[in-house]
Amino acid sequence: MEPLLPGTLWRPLAADNPEPAIVPRVLIIHTMVGYLLGTESMFRAGGYDGTESTFGVGGEWDGQYDGVAFQWQRLDRQADANYAANAYANSVETSDGGDPSRPWGARQLAALITLTATWCRITGNPPVLVGSPNGHGIGYHSQFANWNLSSHTCPGPVRIQQLLDIVIPGAAAIFSVPPPAPVVPVVAVSAPPLAPAFPLPAGHWYGPPSPDPRSHSGFYSATDRTGLNRWQAQMRARGWAITPDGRFGPQSDDVCRRFQNEKGLAVDGHVGPITWAAAWTAPVT
Ligand SMILES: [Zn+2]
């Protein structure tokens, strides 16, 4: 797990960090009853020995730090702000300018939503309110008695309602957006259609019954009927009124001539290699 959360400013409290390692499964939200920089000074005075929070988010009372998130402790080290939850929780202090009845402002809310969604992604926890101290997800300080020995209401009813109505749903919406699909390079544009090989020897054609040995009508040869049937079926697939029967009768003769005329081919009523191939490669018009 990355120890630093993307999108936050890393502001370590001391060079020496003796806090024990943890695997966070809950993100616990607090209110400061104070300002971002004042709270940071208080935490820094004790280094990592006293009380500290993993994160702090500035509000409207913090000037240039409105909507800015500080990270004071690594995700994989204990931060002492949540009593019994310290062993498994990361924590977020939120500025209120000294008055915990104030709601989070717009920029502070946006920063909290982003931080929560990113935390869920990095730590592998769901963007949902935890149902018990044993759960995984998002919580608030006064939610369970053993997170909050002094029984204060942190982060207060107004901010708890914002957490439930805005922050967790907002983080869940970001979290559920799938990453963009990888761009697949286009390898080939659609290939031109291919005609099957012309079945007859060079110089031969399909045509009406004739004593000419180069003309194949299908009336005398099963092999010829197979080839002719294929052409007739293709012409029917193109929309021509023709019943494939493997025999070159008046219907085939008529369709052949009209097709040759339409495609600008020599109109001889013979299905030779050019007329055959055009049945597959010429656009249907
Ligand atoms: Zn608290």
Short mmCIF file of C-alpha atoms and ligand atoms in Angstrom, two decimals:
data_model
loop_
_atom_site.label_atom_id
_atom_site.label_comp_id
_atom_site.label_asym_id
_atom_site.label_seq_id
_atom_site.Cartn_x
_atom_site.Cartn_y
_atom_site.Cartn_z
CA MET A 1 0.00 0.00 0.00
CA GLU A 2 1.25 3.48 -0.82
CA PRO A 3 1.83 5.25 2.53
CA LEU A 4 0.96 8.71 1.16
CA LEU A 5 -2.44 9.54 -0.28
CA PRO A 6 -2.46 11.19 -3.74
CA GLY A 7 -4.03 14.65 -3.68
CA THR A 8 -2.88 15.56 -0.17
CA LEU A 9 0.10 17.61 1.05
CA TRP A 10 2.56 15.50 3.04
CA ARG A 11 3.34 17.44 6.25
CA PRO A 12 5.17 15.07 8.61
CA LEU A 13 4.99 16.05 12.28
CA ALA A 14 8.51 14.94 13.19
CA ALA A 15 11.53 13.18 11.73
CA ASP A 16 11.18 10.37 14.24
CA ASN A 17 8.06 8.24 13.74
CA PRO A 18 7.86 5.49 16.37
CA GLU A 19 4.14 4.75 15.89
CA PRO A 20 3.30 1.07 15.33
CA ALA A 21 2.37 -0.28 11.90
CA ILE A 22 -1.33 -0.73 11.11
CA VAL A 23 -3.50 -1.95 8.24
CA PRO A 24 -6.29 0.65 8.04
CA ARG A 25 -9.83 -0.57 7.46
CA VAL A 26 -11.82 2.46 8.69
CA LEU A 27 -11.55 6.19 7.94
CA ILE A 28 -12.85 8.16 10.95
CA ILE A 29 -14.04 11.75 10.51
CA HIS A 30 -13.57 14.44 13.18
CA THR A 31 -14.07 18.14 13.64
CA MET A 32 -11.18 20.19 15.08
CA VAL A 33 -12.85 22.88 17.14
CA GLY A 34 -10.08 24.99 15.68
CA TYR A 35 -8.13 25.95 12.57
CA LEU A 36 -6.00 23.83 10.26
CA LEU A 37 -2.64 25.46 10.99
CA GLY A 38 -3.37 25.79 14.71
CA THR A 39 -4.22 22.11 14.93
CA GLU A 40 -1.09 21.23 13.01
CA SER A 41 1.02 23.26 15.47
CA MET A 42 -0.58 21.45 18.38
CA PHE A 43 0.12 18.04 16.80
CA ARG A 44 3.67 19.03 15.88
CA ALA A 45 4.44 20.11 19.43
CA GLY A 46 4.09 16.49 20.49
CA GLY A 47 5.60 14.97 17.35
CA TYR A 48 4.32 11.43 16.96
CA ASP A 49 4.24 10.93 20.75
CA GLY A 50 1.02 12.75 21.58
CA THR A 51 -2.29 13.04 19.82
CA GLU A 52 -2.27 13.30 16.04
CA SER A 53 -4.54 12.68 13.07
CA THR A 54 -3.69 11.08 9.75
CA PHE A 55 -5.25 13.93 7.76
CA GLY A 56 -6.53 17.48 8.17
CA VAL A 57 -8.83 19.34 5.79
CA GLY A 58 -8.99 23.15 5.81
CA GLY A 59 -12.20 25.16 5.55
CA GLU A 60 -13.49 28.66 4.88
CA TRP A 61 -11.76 29.87 8.07
CA ASP A 62 -8.30 28.90 6.86
CA GLY A 63 -7.74 31.35 4.01
CA GLN A 64 -5.60 29.76 1.31
CA TYR A 65 -6.07 26.35 2.93
CA ASP A 66 -9.82 26.18 2.27
CA GLY A 67 -10.33 22.77 0.64
CA VAL A 68 -6.67 21.76 1.12
CA ALA A 69 -5.92 18.36 2.65
CA PHE A 70 -2.80 17.80 4.76
CA GLN A 71 -1.43 14.35 5.50
CA TRP A 72 0.36 14.23 8.87
CA GLN A 73 0.82 10.49 9.32
CA ARG A 74 1.47 7.61 6.92
CA LEU A 75 -1.51 5.39 6.11
CA ASP A 76 0.32 2.36 7.47
CA ARG A 77 1.20 3.90 10.85
CA GLN A 78 -0.98 4.51 13.85
CA ALA A 79 -2.40 7.99 14.47
CA ASP A 80 -3.69 8.61 17.97
CA ALA A 81 -7.06 10.28 17.64
CA ASN A 82 -9.64 7.52 17.91
CA TYR A 83 -8.89 5.60 21.11
CA ALA A 84 -9.56 1.87 20.50
CA ALA A 85 -9.76 2.42 16.74
CA ASN A 86 -6.18 3.66 16.57
CA ALA A 87 -5.01 0.14 15.83
CA TYR A 88 -7.04 -0.09 12.60
CA ALA A 89 -8.17 3.40 11.58
CA ASN A 90 -6.91 6.42 9.70
CA SER A 91 -8.47 9.70 10.81
CA VAL A 92 -9.49 13.01 9.25
CA GLU A 93 -9.64 16.23 11.28
CA THR A 94 -11.76 18.92 9.63
CA SER A 95 -11.42 22.61 10.36
CA ASP A 96 -14.39 24.47 11.83
CA GLY A 97 -12.73 27.76 12.83
CA GLY A 98 -13.46 26.95 16.47
CA ASP A 99 -17.21 26.35 16.09
CA PRO A 100 -18.16 22.69 15.59
CA SER A 101 -21.77 23.60 14.75
CA ARG A 102 -20.64 24.98 11.38
CA PRO A 103 -21.29 22.86 8.31
CA TRP A 104 -18.44 22.01 5.96
CA GLY A 105 -18.18 24.58 3.16
CA ALA A 106 -18.23 23.76 -0.55
CA ARG A 107 -14.46 23.47 -1.05
CA GLN A 108 -14.01 21.55 2.18
CA LEU A 109 -16.77 19.12 1.15
CA ALA A 110 -15.21 18.60 -2.27
CA ALA A 111 -11.82 17.89 -0.66
CA LEU A 112 -13.40 15.44 1.80
CA ILE A 113 -15.21 13.59 -0.98
CA THR A 114 -12.04 13.27 -3.04
CA LEU A 115 -9.96 12.24 -0.03
CA THR A 116 -12.53 9.61 0.98
CA ALA A 117 -12.80 8.12 -2.51
CA THR A 118 -9.01 8.05 -2.93
CA TRP A 119 -8.54 6.51 0.51
CA CYS A 120 -11.02 3.75 -0.36
CA ARG A 121 -9.19 3.02 -3.60
CA ILE A 122 -5.71 2.98 -2.02
CA THR A 123 -6.63 0.97 1.08
CA GLY A 124 -9.15 -1.35 -0.59
CA ASN A 125 -12.02 -0.41 1.73
CA PRO A 126 -15.59 0.31 0.57
CA PRO A 127 -17.10 3.82 0.48
CA VAL A 128 -19.87 2.92 2.94
CA LEU A 129 -20.66 3.85 6.53
CA VAL A 130 -19.30 1.13 8.83
CA GLY A 131 -22.02 -0.77 10.66
CA SER A 132 -19.89 -1.81 13.63
CA PRO A 133 -16.38 -1.27 15.02
CA ASN A 134 -15.43 -4.51 13.25
CA GLY A 135 -16.47 -3.25 9.82
CA HIS A 136 -14.64 -1.76 6.84
CA GLY A 137 -15.42 1.70 5.46
CA ILE A 138 -16.14 5.21 6.70
CA GLY A 139 -17.06 6.23 10.25
CA TYR A 140 -17.22 9.27 12.53
CA HIS A 141 -15.68 9.80 15.93
CA SER A 142 -18.78 9.63 18.14
CA GLN A 143 -20.22 6.66 16.23
CA PHE A 144 -19.05 3.99 18.70
CA ALA A 145 -18.35 4.33 22.41
CA ASN A 146 -14.94 2.68 22.29
CA TRP A 147 -13.75 5.14 19.65
CA ASN A 148 -14.61 8.08 21.89
CA LEU A 149 -14.01 7.69 25.61
CA SER A 150 -15.03 11.22 26.52
CA SER A 151 -18.45 10.79 24.87
CA HIS A 152 -18.28 14.06 22.92
CA THR A 153 -20.40 14.49 19.82
CA CYS A 154 -17.53 14.89 17.31
CA PRO A 155 -17.94 15.83 14.48
CA GLY A 156 -21.35 17.17 15.57
CA PRO A 157 -24.85 16.53 14.21
CA VAL A 158 -24.57 18.97 11.28
CA ARG A 159 -21.37 17.44 9.93
CA ILE A 160 -22.51 13.88 10.63
CA GLN A 161 -25.55 14.58 8.46
CA GLN A 162 -23.31 16.00 5.71
CA LEU A 163 -21.12 12.91 5.95
CA LEU A 164 -24.12 10.63 5.44
CA ASP A 165 -25.91 12.73 2.82
CA ILE A 166 -23.05 14.18 0.77
CA VAL A 167 -19.56 12.86 1.50
CA ILE A 168 -20.12 9.10 1.47
CA PRO A 169 -22.52 9.14 -1.53
CA GLY A 170 -20.15 11.50 -3.36
CA ALA A 171 -17.15 9.28 -2.69
CA ALA A 172 -19.13 6.20 -3.73
CA ALA A 173 -20.06 7.89 -7.02
CA ILE A 174 -16.40 8.65 -7.80
CA PHE A 175 -15.31 5.22 -6.60
CA SER A 176 -17.79 3.36 -8.81
CA VAL A 177 -16.74 5.08 -12.03
CA PRO A 178 -14.66 2.47 -13.86
CA PRO A 179 -11.27 3.58 -15.16
CA PRO A 180 -11.33 4.44 -18.86
CA ALA A 181 -11.00 1.43 -21.12
CA PRO A 182 -7.59 1.03 -22.73
CA VAL A 183 -7.46 2.38 -26.25
CA VAL A 184 -7.23 -0.51 -28.68
CA PRO A 185 -5.33 0.50 -31.80
CA VAL A 186 -7.20 -0.06 -35.02
CA VAL A 187 -5.26 -2.78 -36.78
CA ALA A 188 -7.08 -2.95 -40.09
CA VAL A 189 -9.90 -1.16 -41.80
CA SER A 190 -12.55 -3.54 -43.09
CA ALA A 191 -10.99 -5.65 -45.81
CA PRO A 192 -12.50 -5.54 -49.30
CA PRO A 193 -14.90 -8.43 -49.95
CA LEU A 194 -13.36 -11.49 -51.56
CA ALA A 195 -15.01 -13.67 -54.17
CA PRO A 196 -14.59 -17.44 -54.09
CA ALA A 197 -12.40 -18.80 -56.85
CA PHE A 198 -14.13 -19.25 -60.21
CA PRO A 199 -14.76 -23.02 -60.38
CA LEU A 200 -14.32 -23.57 -64.13
CA PRO A 201 -11.18 -23.83 -66.27
CA ALA A 202 -9.88 -20.70 -67.98
CA GLY A 203 -11.97 -19.78 -71.03
CA HIS A 204 -15.08 -21.61 -69.76
CA TRP A 205 -18.34 -20.11 -68.48
CA TYR A 206 -21.75 -20.94 -67.02
CA GLY A 207 -24.44 -20.46 -69.63
CA PRO A 208 -27.50 -22.05 -71.27
CA PRO A 209 -27.29 -25.61 -72.66
CA SER A 210 -25.02 -25.56 -75.69
CA PRO A 211 -22.94 -28.04 -77.73
CA ASP A 212 -19.91 -25.80 -76.98
CA PRO A 213 -17.78 -27.81 -74.46
CA ARG A 214 -16.70 -24.53 -72.77
CA SER A 215 -20.29 -23.75 -71.73
CA HIS A 216 -21.54 -25.33 -68.47
CA SER A 217 -25.32 -25.31 -67.95
CA GLY A 218 -25.68 -27.64 -64.96
CA PHE A 219 -28.14 -29.83 -66.83
CA TYR A 220 -25.55 -32.57 -67.40
CA SER A 221 -23.11 -32.39 -64.47
CA ALA A 222 -23.54 -32.43 -60.70
CA THR A 223 -20.24 -30.56 -60.33
CA ASP A 224 -21.53 -27.78 -62.58
CA ARG A 225 -24.76 -27.64 -60.58
CA THR A 226 -22.75 -27.09 -57.39
CA GLY A 227 -20.92 -24.12 -58.89
CA LEU A 228 -24.00 -22.63 -60.51
CA ASN A 229 -26.03 -23.06 -57.35
CA ARG A 230 -23.42 -21.03 -55.50
CA TRP A 231 -23.68 -18.14 -57.97
CA GLN A 232 -27.48 -18.28 -57.99
CA ALA A 233 -27.60 -18.23 -54.17
CA GLN A 234 -25.25 -15.25 -54.11
CA MET A 235 -27.41 -13.38 -56.63
CA ARG A 236 -30.50 -14.11 -54.56
CA ALA A 237 -28.65 -12.84 -51.47
CA ARG A 238 -28.01 -9.60 -53.39
CA GLY A 239 -31.75 -9.23 -53.89
CA TRP A 240 -32.35 -10.71 -57.32
CA ALA A 241 -35.46 -12.81 -57.96
CA ILE A 242 -33.77 -16.14 -58.64
CA THR A 243 -34.31 -19.64 -57.28
CA PRO A 244 -31.03 -21.56 -56.87
CA ASP A 245 -31.42 -24.91 -58.64
CA GLY A 246 -27.96 -25.34 -60.17
CA ARG A 247 -29.33 -25.12 -63.72
CA PHE A 248 -28.77 -22.23 -66.10
CA GLY A 249 -32.31 -21.65 -67.39
CA PRO A 250 -34.12 -18.53 -68.62
CA GLN A 251 -34.22 -17.03 -65.09
CA SER A 252 -30.42 -17.27 -64.72
CA ASP A 253 -29.97 -15.89 -68.22
CA ASP A 254 -32.19 -12.90 -67.45
CA VAL A 255 -30.57 -12.13 -64.08
CA CYS A 256 -27.08 -12.53 -65.57
CA ARG A 257 -27.72 -10.05 -68.39
CA ARG A 258 -29.41 -7.46 -66.21
CA PHE A 259 -26.61 -7.70 -63.62
CA GLN A 260 -23.93 -7.34 -66.31
CA ASN A 261 -25.72 -4.30 -67.69
CA GLU A 262 -26.11 -2.72 -64.26
CA LYS A 263 -22.41 -3.18 -63.43
CA GLY A 264 -21.12 -2.00 -66.81
CA LEU A 265 -19.82 -5.44 -67.79
CA ALA A 266 -19.94 -6.98 -71.26
CA VAL A 267 -23.53 -8.24 -71.60
CA ASP A 268 -23.10 -11.73 -73.05
CA GLY A 269 -25.33 -13.78 -70.71
CA HIS A 270 -22.34 -15.88 -69.64
CA VAL A 271 -21.13 -16.20 -66.05
CA GLY A 272 -17.39 -16.13 -66.69
CA PRO A 273 -14.71 -15.23 -64.11
CA ILE A 274 -15.45 -11.47 -64.22
CA THR A 275 -19.23 -11.75 -63.83
CA TRP A 276 -18.71 -14.44 -61.18
CA ALA A 277 -16.34 -12.28 -59.10
CA ALA A 278 -18.55 -9.20 -59.43
CA ALA A 279 -21.36 -11.12 -57.73
CA TRP A 280 -19.28 -10.91 -54.53
CA THR A 281 -17.16 -7.78 -54.96
CA ALA A 282 -19.43 -5.26 -56.72
CA PRO A 283 -21.44 -3.01 -54.41
CA VAL A 284 -25.10 -3.93 -54.13
CA THR A 285 -27.03 -1.09 -55.75
ZN ZN B 1 -12.96 13.70 17.19
#
